[in-house]
Coordinates of C-alpha atoms (C1' of nucleotides) in Angstrom, one line a residue:
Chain A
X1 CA -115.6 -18.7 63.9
X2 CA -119.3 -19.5 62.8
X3 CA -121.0 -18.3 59.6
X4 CA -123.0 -16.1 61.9
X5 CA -120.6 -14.2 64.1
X6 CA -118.9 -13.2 60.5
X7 CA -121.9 -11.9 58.8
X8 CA -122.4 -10.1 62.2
X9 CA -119.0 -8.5 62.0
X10 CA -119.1 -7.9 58.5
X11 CA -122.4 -6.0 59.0
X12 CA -120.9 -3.3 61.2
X13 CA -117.7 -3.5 59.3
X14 CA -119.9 -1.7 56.5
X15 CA -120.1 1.4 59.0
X16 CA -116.5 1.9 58.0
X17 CA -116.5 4.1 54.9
X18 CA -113.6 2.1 53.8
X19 CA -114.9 -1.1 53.4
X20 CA -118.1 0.0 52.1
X21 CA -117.4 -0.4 48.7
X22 CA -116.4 -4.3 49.3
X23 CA -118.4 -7.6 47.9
X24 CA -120.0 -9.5 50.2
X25 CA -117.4 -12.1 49.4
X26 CA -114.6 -10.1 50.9
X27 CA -115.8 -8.5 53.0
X28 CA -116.4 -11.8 54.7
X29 CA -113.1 -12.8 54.3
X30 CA -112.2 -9.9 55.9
X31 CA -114.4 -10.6 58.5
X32 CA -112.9 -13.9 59.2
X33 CA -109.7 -12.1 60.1
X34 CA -111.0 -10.1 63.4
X35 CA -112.0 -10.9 66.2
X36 CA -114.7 -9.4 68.1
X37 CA -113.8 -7.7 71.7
X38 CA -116.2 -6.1 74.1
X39 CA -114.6 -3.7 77.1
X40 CA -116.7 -2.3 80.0
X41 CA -116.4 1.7 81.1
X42 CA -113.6 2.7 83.1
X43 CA -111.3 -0.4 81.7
X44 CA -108.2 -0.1 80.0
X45 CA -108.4 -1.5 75.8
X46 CA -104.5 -0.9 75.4
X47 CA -102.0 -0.3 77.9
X48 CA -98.4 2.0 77.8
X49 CA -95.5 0.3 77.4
X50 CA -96.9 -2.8 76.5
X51 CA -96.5 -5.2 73.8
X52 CA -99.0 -5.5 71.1
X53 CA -99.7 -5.5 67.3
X54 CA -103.2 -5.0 66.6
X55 CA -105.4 -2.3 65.1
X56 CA -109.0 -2.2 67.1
X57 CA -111.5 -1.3 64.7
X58 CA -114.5 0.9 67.5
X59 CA -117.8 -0.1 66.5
X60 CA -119.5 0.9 69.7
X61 CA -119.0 3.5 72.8
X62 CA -116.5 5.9 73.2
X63 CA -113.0 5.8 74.6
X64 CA -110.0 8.0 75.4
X65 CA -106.3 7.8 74.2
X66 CA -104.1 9.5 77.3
X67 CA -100.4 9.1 78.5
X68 CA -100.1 9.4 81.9
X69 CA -96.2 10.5 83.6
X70 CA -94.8 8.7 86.6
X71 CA -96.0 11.5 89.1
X72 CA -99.5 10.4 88.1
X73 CA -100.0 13.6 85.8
X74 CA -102.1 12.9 82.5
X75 CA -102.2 14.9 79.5
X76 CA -105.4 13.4 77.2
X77 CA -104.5 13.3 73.5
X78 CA -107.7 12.6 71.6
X79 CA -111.3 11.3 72.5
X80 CA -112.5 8.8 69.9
X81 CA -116.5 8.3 68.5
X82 CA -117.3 5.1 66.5
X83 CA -116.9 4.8 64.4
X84 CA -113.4 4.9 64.8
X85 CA -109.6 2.8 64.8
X86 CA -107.1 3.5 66.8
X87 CA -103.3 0.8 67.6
X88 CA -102.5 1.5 63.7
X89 CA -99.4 2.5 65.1
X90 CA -98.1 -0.7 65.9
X91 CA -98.6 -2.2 63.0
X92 CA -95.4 -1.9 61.2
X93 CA -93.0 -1.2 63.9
X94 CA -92.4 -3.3 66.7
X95 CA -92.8 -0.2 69.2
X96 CA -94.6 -0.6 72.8
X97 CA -98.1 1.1 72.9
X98 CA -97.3 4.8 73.8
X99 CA -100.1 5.4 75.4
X100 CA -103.1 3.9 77.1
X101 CA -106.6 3.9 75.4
X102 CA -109.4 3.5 78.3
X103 CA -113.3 2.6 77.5
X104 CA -115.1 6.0 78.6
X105 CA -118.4 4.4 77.8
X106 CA -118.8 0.3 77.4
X107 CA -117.3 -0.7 74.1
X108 CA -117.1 -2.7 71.5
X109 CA -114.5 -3.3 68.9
X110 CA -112.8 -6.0 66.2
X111 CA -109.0 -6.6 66.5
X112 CA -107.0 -6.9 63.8
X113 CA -103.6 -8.5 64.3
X114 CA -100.8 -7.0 62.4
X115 CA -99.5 -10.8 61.3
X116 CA -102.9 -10.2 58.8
X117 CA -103.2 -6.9 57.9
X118 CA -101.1 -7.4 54.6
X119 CA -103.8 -10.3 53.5
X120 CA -106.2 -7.6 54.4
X121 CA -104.8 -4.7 52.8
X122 CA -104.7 -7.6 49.2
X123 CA -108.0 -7.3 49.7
X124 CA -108.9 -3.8 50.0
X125 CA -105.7 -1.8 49.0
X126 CA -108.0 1.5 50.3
X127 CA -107.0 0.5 54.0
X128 CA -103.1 1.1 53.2
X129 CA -104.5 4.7 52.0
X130 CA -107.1 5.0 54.9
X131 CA -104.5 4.1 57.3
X132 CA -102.2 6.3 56.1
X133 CA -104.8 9.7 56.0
X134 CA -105.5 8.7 59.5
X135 CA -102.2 8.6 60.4
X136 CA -101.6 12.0 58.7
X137 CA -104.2 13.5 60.4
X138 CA -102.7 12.1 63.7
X139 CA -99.4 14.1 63.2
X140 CA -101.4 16.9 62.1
X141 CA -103.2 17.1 65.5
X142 CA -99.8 16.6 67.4
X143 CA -98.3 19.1 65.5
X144 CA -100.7 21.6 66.6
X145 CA -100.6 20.5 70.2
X146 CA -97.3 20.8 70.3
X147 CA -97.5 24.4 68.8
X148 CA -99.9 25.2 71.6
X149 CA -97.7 23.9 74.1
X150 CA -94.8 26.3 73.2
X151 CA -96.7 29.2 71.8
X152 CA -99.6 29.8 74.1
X153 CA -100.3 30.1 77.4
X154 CA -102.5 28.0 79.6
X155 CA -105.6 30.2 79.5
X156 CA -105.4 29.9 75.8
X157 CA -105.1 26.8 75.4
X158 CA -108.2 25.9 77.4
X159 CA -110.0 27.9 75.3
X160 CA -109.0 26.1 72.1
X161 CA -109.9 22.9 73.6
X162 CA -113.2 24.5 74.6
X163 CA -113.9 25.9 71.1
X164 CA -112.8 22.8 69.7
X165 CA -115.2 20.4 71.6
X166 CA -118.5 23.3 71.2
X167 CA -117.3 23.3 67.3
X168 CA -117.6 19.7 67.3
X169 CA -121.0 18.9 69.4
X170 CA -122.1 21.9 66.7
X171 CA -121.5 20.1 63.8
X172 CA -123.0 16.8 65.2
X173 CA -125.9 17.9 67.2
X174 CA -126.7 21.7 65.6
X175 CA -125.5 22.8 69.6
X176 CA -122.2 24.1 70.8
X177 CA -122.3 22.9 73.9
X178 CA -119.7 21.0 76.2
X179 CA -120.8 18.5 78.5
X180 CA -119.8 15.3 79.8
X181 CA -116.3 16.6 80.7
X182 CA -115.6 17.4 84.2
X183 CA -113.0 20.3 84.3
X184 CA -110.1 17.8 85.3
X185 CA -110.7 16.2 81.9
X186 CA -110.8 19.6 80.1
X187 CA -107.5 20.7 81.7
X188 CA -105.6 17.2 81.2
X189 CA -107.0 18.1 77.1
X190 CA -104.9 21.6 77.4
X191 CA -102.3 20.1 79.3
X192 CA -102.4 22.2 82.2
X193 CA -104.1 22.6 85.9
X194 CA -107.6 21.3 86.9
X195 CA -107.7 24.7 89.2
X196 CA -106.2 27.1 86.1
X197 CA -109.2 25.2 83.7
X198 CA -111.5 26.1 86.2
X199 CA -110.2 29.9 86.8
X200 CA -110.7 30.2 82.7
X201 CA -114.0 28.5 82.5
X202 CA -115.5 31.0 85.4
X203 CA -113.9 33.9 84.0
X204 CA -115.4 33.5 80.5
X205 CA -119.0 32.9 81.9
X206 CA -118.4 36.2 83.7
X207 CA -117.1 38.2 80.4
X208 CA -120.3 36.3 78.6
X209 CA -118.0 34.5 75.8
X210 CA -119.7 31.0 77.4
X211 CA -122.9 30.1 79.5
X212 CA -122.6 27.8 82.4
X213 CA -125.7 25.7 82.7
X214 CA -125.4 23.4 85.7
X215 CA -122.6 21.1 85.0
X216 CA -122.5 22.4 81.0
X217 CA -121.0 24.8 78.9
X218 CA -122.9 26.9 76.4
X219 CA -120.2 28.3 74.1
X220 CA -120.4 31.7 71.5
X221 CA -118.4 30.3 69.2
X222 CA -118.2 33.4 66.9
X223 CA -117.2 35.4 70.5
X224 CA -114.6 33.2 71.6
X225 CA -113.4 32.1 68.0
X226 CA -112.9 36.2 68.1
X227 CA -111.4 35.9 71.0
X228 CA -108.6 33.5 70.0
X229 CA -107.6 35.6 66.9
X230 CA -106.8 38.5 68.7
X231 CA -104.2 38.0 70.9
Chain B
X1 CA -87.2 12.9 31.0
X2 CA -84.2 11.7 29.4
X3 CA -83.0 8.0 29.7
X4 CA -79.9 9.1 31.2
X5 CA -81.4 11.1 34.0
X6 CA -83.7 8.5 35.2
X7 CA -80.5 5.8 35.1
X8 CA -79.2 8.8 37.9
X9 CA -82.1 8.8 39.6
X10 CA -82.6 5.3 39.8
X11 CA -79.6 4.9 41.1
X12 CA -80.0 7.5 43.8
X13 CA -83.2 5.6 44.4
X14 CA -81.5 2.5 45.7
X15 CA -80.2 4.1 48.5
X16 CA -83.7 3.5 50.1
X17 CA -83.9 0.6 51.6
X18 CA -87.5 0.0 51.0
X19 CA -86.9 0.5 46.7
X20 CA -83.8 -1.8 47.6
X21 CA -85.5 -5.4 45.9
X22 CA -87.4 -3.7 43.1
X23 CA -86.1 -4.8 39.3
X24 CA -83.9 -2.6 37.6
X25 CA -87.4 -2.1 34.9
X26 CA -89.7 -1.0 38.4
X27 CA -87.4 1.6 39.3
X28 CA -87.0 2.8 36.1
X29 CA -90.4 3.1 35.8
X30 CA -90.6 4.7 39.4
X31 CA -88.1 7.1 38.8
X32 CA -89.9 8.0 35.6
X33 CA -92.3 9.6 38.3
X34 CA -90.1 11.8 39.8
X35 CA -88.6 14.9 39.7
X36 CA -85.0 16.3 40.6
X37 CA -84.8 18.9 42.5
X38 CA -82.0 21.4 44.4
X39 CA -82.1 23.8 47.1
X40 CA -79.6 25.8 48.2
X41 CA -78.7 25.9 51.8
X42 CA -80.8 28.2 53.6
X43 CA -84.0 27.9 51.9
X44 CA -87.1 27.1 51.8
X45 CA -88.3 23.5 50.7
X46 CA -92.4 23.3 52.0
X47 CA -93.7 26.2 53.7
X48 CA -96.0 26.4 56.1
X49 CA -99.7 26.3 55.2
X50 CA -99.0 26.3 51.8
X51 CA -100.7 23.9 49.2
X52 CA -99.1 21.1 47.8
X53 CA -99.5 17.5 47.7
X54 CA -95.8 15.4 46.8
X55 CA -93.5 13.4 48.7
X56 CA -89.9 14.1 49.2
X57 CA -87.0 12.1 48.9
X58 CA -84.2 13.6 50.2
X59 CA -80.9 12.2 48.8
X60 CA -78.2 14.5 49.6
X61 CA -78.1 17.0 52.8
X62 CA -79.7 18.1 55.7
X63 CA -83.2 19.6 56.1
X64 CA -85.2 21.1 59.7
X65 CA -88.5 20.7 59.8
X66 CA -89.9 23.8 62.2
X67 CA -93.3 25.7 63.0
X68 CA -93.0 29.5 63.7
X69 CA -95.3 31.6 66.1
X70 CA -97.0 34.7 64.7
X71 CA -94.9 36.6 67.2
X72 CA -91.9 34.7 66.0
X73 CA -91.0 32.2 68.2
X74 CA -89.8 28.8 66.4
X75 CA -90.1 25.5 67.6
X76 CA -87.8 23.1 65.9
X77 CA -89.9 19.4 65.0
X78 CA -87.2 17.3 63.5
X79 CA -83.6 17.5 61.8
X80 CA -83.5 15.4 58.9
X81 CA -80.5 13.8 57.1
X82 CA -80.0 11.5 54.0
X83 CA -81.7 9.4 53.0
X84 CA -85.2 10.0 54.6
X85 CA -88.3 11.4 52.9
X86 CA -91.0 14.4 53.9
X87 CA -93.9 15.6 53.3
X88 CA -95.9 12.4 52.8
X89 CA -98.7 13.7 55.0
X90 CA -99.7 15.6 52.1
X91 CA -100.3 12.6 50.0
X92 CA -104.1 11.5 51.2
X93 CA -105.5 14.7 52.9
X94 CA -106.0 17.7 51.0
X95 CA -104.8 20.0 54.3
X96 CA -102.0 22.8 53.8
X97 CA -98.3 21.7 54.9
X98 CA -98.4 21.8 58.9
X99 CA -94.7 22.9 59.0
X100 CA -91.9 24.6 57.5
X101 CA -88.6 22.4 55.9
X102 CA -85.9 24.5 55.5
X103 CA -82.3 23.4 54.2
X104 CA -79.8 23.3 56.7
X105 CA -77.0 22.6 53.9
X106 CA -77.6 22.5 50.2
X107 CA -79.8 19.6 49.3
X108 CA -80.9 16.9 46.4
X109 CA -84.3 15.7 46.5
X110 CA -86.8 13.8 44.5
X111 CA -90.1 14.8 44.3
X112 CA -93.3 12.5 44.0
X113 CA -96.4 13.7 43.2
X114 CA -99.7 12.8 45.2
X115 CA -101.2 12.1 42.1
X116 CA -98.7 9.4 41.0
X117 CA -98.8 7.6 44.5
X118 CA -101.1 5.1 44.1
X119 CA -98.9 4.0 40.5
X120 CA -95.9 4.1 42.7
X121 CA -97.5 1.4 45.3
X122 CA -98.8 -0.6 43.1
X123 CA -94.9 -0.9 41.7
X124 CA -94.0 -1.3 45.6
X125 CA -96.6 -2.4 48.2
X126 CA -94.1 -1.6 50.4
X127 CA -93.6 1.8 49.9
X128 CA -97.1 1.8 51.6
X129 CA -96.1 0.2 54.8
X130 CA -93.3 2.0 54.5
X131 CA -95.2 5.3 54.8
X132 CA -97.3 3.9 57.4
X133 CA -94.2 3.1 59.3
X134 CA -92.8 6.7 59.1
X135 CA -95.7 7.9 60.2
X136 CA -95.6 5.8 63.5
X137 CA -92.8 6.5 64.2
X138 CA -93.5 10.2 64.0
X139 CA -96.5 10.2 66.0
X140 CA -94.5 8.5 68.3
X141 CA -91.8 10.9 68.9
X142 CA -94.5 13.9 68.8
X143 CA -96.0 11.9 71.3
X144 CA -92.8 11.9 73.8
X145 CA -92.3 15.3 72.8
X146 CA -96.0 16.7 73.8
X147 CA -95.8 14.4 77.0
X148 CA -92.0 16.5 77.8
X149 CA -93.4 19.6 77.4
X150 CA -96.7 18.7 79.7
X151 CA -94.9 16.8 82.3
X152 CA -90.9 18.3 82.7
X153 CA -89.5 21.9 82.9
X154 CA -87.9 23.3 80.5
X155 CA -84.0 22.2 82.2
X156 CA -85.1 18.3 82.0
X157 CA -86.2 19.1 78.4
X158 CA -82.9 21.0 77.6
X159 CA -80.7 17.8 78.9
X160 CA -83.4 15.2 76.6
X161 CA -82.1 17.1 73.7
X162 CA -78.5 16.9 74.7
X163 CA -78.8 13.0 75.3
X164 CA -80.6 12.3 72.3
X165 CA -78.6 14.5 69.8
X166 CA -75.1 13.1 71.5
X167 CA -76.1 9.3 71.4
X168 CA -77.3 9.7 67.7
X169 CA -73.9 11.0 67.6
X170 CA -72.4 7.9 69.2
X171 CA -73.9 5.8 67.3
X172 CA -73.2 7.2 63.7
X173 CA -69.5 8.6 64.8
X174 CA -68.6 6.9 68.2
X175 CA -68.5 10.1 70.2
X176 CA -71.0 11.5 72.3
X177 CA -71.0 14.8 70.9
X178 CA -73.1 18.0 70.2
X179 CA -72.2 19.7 67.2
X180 CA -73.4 22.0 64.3
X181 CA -76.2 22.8 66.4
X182 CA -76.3 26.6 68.7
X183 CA -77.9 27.2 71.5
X184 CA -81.0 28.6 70.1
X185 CA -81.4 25.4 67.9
X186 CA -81.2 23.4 71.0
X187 CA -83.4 26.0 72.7
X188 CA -85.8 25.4 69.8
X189 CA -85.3 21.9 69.9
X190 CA -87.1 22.0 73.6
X191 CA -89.8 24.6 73.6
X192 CA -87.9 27.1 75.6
X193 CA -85.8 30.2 75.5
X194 CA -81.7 30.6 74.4
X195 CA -81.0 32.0 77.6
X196 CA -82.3 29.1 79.2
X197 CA -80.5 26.4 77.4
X198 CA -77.2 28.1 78.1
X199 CA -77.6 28.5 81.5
X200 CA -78.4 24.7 81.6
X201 CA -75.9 23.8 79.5
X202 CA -73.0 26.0 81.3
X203 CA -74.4 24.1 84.7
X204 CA -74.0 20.7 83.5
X205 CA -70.8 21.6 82.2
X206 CA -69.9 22.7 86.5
X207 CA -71.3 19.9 87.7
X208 CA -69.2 17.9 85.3
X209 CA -72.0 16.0 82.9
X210 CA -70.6 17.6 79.6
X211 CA -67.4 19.5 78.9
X212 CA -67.7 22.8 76.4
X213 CA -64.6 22.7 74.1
X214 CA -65.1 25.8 72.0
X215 CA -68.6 25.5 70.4
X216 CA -69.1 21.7 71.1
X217 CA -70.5 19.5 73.8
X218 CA -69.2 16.6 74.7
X219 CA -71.6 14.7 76.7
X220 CA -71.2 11.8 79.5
X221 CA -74.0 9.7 78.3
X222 CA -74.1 7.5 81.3
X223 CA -74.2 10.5 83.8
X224 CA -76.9 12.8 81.7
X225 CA -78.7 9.8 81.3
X226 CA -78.7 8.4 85.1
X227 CA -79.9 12.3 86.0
X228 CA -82.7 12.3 83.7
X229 CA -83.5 9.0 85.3
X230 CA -83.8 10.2 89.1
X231 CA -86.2 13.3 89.1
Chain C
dG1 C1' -54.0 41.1 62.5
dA2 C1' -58.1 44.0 62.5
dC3 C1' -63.1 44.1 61.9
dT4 C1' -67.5 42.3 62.1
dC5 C1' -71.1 39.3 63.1
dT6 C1' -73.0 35.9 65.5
dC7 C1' -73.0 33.2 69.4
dT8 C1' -72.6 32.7 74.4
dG9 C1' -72.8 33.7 79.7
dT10 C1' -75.0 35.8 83.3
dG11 C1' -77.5 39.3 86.2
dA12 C1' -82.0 41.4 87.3
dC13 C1' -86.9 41.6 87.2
dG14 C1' -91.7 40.3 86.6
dT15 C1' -95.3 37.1 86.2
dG16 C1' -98.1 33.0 84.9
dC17 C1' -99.5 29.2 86.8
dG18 C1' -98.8 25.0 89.6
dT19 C1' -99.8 23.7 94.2
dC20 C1' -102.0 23.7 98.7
dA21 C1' -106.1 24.5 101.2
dC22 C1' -110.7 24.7 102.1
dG23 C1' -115.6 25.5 101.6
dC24 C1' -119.6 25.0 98.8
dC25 C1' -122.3 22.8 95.0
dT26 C1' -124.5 18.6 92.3
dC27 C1' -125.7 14.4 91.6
dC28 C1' -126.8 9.8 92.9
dA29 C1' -128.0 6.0 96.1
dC30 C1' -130.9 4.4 99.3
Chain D
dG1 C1' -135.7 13.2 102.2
dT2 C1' -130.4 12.5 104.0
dG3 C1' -125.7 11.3 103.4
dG4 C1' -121.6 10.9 100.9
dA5 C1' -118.4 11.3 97.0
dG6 C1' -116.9 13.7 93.6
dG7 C1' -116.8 18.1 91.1
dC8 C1' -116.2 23.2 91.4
dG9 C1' -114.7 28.1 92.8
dT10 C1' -111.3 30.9 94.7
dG11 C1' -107.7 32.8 97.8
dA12 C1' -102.6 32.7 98.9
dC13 C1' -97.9 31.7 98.0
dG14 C1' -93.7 30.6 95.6
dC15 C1' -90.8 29.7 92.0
dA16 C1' -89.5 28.4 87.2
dC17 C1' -88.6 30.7 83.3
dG18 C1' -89.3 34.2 79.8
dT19 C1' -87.6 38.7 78.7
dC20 C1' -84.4 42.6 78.6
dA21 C1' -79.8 44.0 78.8
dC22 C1' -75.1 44.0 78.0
dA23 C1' -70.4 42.3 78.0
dG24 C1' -67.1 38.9 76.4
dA25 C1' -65.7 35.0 73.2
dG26 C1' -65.3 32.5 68.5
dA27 C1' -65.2 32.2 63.8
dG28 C1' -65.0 33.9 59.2
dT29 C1' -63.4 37.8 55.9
dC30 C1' -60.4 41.1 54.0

DNA sequence: GACTCTCTGTGACGTGCGTCACGCCTCCAC
DNA sequence: GTGGAGGCGTGACGCACGTCACAGAGAGTC
């Protein structure tokens, strides 16, 4: 790999609050173990089932981890931002991918292969920790699903995911607002019906908890936060 | 601590594979960091949404981890049995415990603070890839349990359990059994209701995929398994 | 053995929501 | 603009399963 393409990668390596405390010198080094992939929208980064031992470090676009079941149903587990990793899973084990992680918007991310991450973790022993808080958070966030799943009932749940995603575009752009998700991708989120997500969505905008603007969602986050408490 | 109870808990500690290689001085040292603890049977070892930030390693007994609905419902995450550890999501994040352990039978732990972790991996790297691996492995199986409850009913989910519990059975014991465990637990174990894992259970056991002798299952692995196969 | 407590089996009933069906929007391409 | 494809809204129908209710079986205690 040239001297160029490494100071390249180590340059948006810095993004990673991780490595941002690194010298030049290993970060470089570190650098020199990844290699630089680019995905367009719509393709597939990691597949089910398959083999594969990498982490992919997201430095650009956006992409979605799903699981999809033989009859073609999906259920969406997480949309990820760069910065962003996702594959940690399969570093340790030997386990098939279990699930699919598609490129929602072009991307582009470094690989890491599991064969170097214990040279890599040498040089920055905060990865080990990072890995494992990510990880934490991971079961965290399944935990939760999972108690949606078996406590609550559809119409809830779409709720959550809508408070969820207004909370979030809140905190990043100072609007709750969803947008860019169709109502297929909001139910496969709550793990239910494209029709039930849509029955929901309508019925709020008609009790005022959320504002349909064209194809977006204004949300009343104190309204439907409210809302979710009291049932 | 006295010299004598760290010699015990050392010695407890080598039951883990991954302090298996460490010199009798590293484990000494590591034990040094821990704390004995016993629960009786019945109690409570984490509880939900409480604080606290240590790693347990469970040496002797059986543990559940479980959520509980507001309303009461349980859902039933994972049976653990010696030697495993819990808790370790705690470690890096600050965030309340996201479940409940309770002891199943009376139990012997050791408990390792947060604070002490990064001490205790620089005595074993591979205590952190161990923790990483855990952690796979549970998002893995949260995984497959989220994608049961969004893609199969609650019978196809019922018959999972049955299969898993009785080949973990096969494997340890060399019967394909289901025992210790009531029908609520299994219910719990699923997402769904008591009544609906006995009326399951009572059909396979017509059609001649388990048989029922007093309060145990005996399952035909090949035939649960070929039926879970073709739906 | 008798008593008790928990566990199990099964009927009846109601309903949440998945599914099918179909018409109307919205957005983009040209 | 016009056309087409994908997204959305809503009615109708059926069934899986949660819930209530109660009787019978097992297992542990005295």
């Amino acid at each position: 790999m040239s001297t160029s393409s490494r100071a390249y990668i180590a340059g948006k390596l810095r993004c990673f609050t991780m490595f941002a405390d690194l010298t030049e010198g290993d970060l470089a080094t570190l650098a020199g173990l990844m290699t630089f992939k680019q995905f367009p929208k719509g393709s597939f980064v990691l597949v089910q089932n398959a083999q594969g031992a990498a982490v992919y470090f997201l430095v650009a676009g956006r992409v979605k981890v799903s699981v999809t079941s033989p009859v073609g149903k999906e259920l969406a587990l997480n949309y990820l931002e760069a910065p962003a990793h996702f594959g940690e899973m399969s570093l340790v084990d030997a386990e098939p991918r279990s699930a699919d992680v598609i490129a929602v918007t072009d991307i582009e991310a470094f690989a890491l292969d599991a064969r170097d991450l214990s040279t890599a973790i040498q040089l920055q022993p905060e990865l080990a920790l990072t890995l494992i808080g990510t990880l934490s958070r991971r079961v965290r966030e399944m935990i939760s699903r999972l108690e949606g799943m078996a406590f609550h009932d559809a119409t809830h749940r779409i709720m959550r995911v809508l408070l969820n995603v207004a909370t979030a575009s809140y905190e990043s752009v100072g609007v709750p607002i969803v947008e860019g998700l169709t109502h297929y991708e909001i139910a496969t989120l709550a793990g239910t019906s494209r029709e039930t997500a849509s029955r929901v969505i309508s019925q709020l905008g008609r009790d005022g908890i959320v504002g349909t603007k064209g194809r977006k969602i204004v949300v009343d986050l104190l309204a439907l936060g409210e809302l979710l408490e009291t049932d």
